[in-house]
CSV table of C-alpha atoms in Angstrom, one decimal:
chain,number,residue,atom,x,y,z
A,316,UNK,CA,19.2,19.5,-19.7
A,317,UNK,CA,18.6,16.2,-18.3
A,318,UNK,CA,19.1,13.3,-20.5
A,319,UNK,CA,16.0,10.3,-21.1
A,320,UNK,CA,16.4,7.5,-19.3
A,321,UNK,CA,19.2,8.6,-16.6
A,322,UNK,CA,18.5,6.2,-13.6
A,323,UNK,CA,20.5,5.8,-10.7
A,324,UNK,CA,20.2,2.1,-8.5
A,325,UNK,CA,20.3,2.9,-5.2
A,326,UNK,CA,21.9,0.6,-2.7
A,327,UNK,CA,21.3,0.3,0.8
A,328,UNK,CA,23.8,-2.5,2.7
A,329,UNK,CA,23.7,-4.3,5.9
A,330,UNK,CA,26.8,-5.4,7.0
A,331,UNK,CA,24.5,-8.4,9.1
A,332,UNK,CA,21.9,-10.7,7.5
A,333,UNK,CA,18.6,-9.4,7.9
A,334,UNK,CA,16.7,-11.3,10.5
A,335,UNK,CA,13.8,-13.0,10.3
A,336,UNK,CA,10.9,-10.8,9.0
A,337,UNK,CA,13.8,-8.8,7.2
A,338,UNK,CA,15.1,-5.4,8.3
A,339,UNK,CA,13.4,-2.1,7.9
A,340,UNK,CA,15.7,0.8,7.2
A,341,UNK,CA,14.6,4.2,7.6
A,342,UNK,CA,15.6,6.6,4.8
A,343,UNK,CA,14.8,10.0,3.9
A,344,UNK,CA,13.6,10.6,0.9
A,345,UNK,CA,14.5,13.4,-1.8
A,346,UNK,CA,11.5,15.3,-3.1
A,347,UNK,CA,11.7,17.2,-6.4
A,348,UNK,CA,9.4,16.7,-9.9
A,349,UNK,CA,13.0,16.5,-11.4
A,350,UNK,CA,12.9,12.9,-11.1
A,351,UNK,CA,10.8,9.7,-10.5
A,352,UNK,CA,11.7,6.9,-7.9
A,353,UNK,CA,10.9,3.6,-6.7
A,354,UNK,CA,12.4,4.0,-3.0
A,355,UNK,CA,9.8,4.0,-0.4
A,356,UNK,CA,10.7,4.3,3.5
A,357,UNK,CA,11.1,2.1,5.0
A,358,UNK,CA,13.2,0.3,2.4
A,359,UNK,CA,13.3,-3.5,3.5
A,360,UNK,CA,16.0,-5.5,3.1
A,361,UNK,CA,14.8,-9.4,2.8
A,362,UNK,CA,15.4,-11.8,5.5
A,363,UNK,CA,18.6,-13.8,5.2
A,364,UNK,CA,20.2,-10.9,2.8
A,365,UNK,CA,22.1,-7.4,3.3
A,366,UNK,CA,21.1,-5.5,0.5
A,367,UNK,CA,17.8,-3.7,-0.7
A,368,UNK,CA,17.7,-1.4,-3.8
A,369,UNK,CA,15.6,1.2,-5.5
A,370,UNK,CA,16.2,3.7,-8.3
A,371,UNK,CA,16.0,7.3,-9.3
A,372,UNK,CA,15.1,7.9,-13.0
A,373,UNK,CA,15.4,11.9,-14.2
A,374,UNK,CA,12.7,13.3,-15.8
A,375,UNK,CA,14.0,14.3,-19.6
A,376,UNK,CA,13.6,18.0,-20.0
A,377,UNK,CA,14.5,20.6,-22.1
A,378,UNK,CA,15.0,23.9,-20.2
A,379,UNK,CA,18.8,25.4,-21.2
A,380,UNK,CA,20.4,26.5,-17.4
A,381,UNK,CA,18.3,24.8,-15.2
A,382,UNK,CA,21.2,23.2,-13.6
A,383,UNK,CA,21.5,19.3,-12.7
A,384,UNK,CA,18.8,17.1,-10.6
A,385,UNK,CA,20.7,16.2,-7.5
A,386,UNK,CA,19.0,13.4,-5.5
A,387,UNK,CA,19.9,12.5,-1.6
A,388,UNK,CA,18.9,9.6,0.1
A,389,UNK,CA,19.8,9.9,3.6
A,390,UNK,CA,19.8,6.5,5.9
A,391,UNK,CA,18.2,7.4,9.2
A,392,UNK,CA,18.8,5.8,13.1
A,393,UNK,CA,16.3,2.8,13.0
A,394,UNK,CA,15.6,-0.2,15.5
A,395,UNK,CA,18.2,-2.6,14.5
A,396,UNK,CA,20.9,-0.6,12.8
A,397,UNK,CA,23.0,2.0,12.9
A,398,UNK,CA,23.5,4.7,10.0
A,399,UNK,CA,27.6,3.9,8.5
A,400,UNK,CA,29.6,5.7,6.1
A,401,UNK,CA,28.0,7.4,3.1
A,402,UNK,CA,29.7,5.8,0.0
A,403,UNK,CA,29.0,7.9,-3.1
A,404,UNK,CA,30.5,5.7,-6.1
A,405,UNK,CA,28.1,3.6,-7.3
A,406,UNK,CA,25.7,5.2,-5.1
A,407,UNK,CA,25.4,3.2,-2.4
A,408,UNK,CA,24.8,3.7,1.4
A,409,UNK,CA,26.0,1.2,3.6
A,410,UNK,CA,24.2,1.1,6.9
């Protein structure tokens, strides 16, 4: 069973400052009615800063078995960037 209010803050990192205008990342998005989330693609991270964020909140339910909610964000080849190493603790992805 999924618990209320379980919300993961999803990270995405530059290891640059964003440029003017900011930088547009590419991400694919998970898709389930398991959870909610506030990441749209493209994800921007402000100009002059090297992070953006979003989260993924579960949606509470009571079915015994069902098994957990797993939710992928996947950093995709963009203009500007280059995909880096998935880091799952704390759920980030640097790019």
């Amino acid at each position: 069973m999924d618990a209320e209010n379980n919300v993961a803050l999803c990270t995405v990192t530059s290891d640059e400052l964003a440029p003017e205008g900011g930088l547009s990342v590419a991400i694919a998005l998970p898709g389930s009615n398991r959870y909610t989330s506030t990441c749209v693609s493209p994800l921007i991270i402000p100009e002059g800063e090297t992070t953006a964020t979003c989260t993924i909140t579960a949606v509470p339910n009571t079915v015994v078995g069902d098994g957990d909610a797993i939710a992928t964000l996947t950093v995709l080849a963009g203009e500007g960037y280059a995909p880096g190493v998935e880091q799952r603790f704390g759920e980030a992805l640097a790019v």
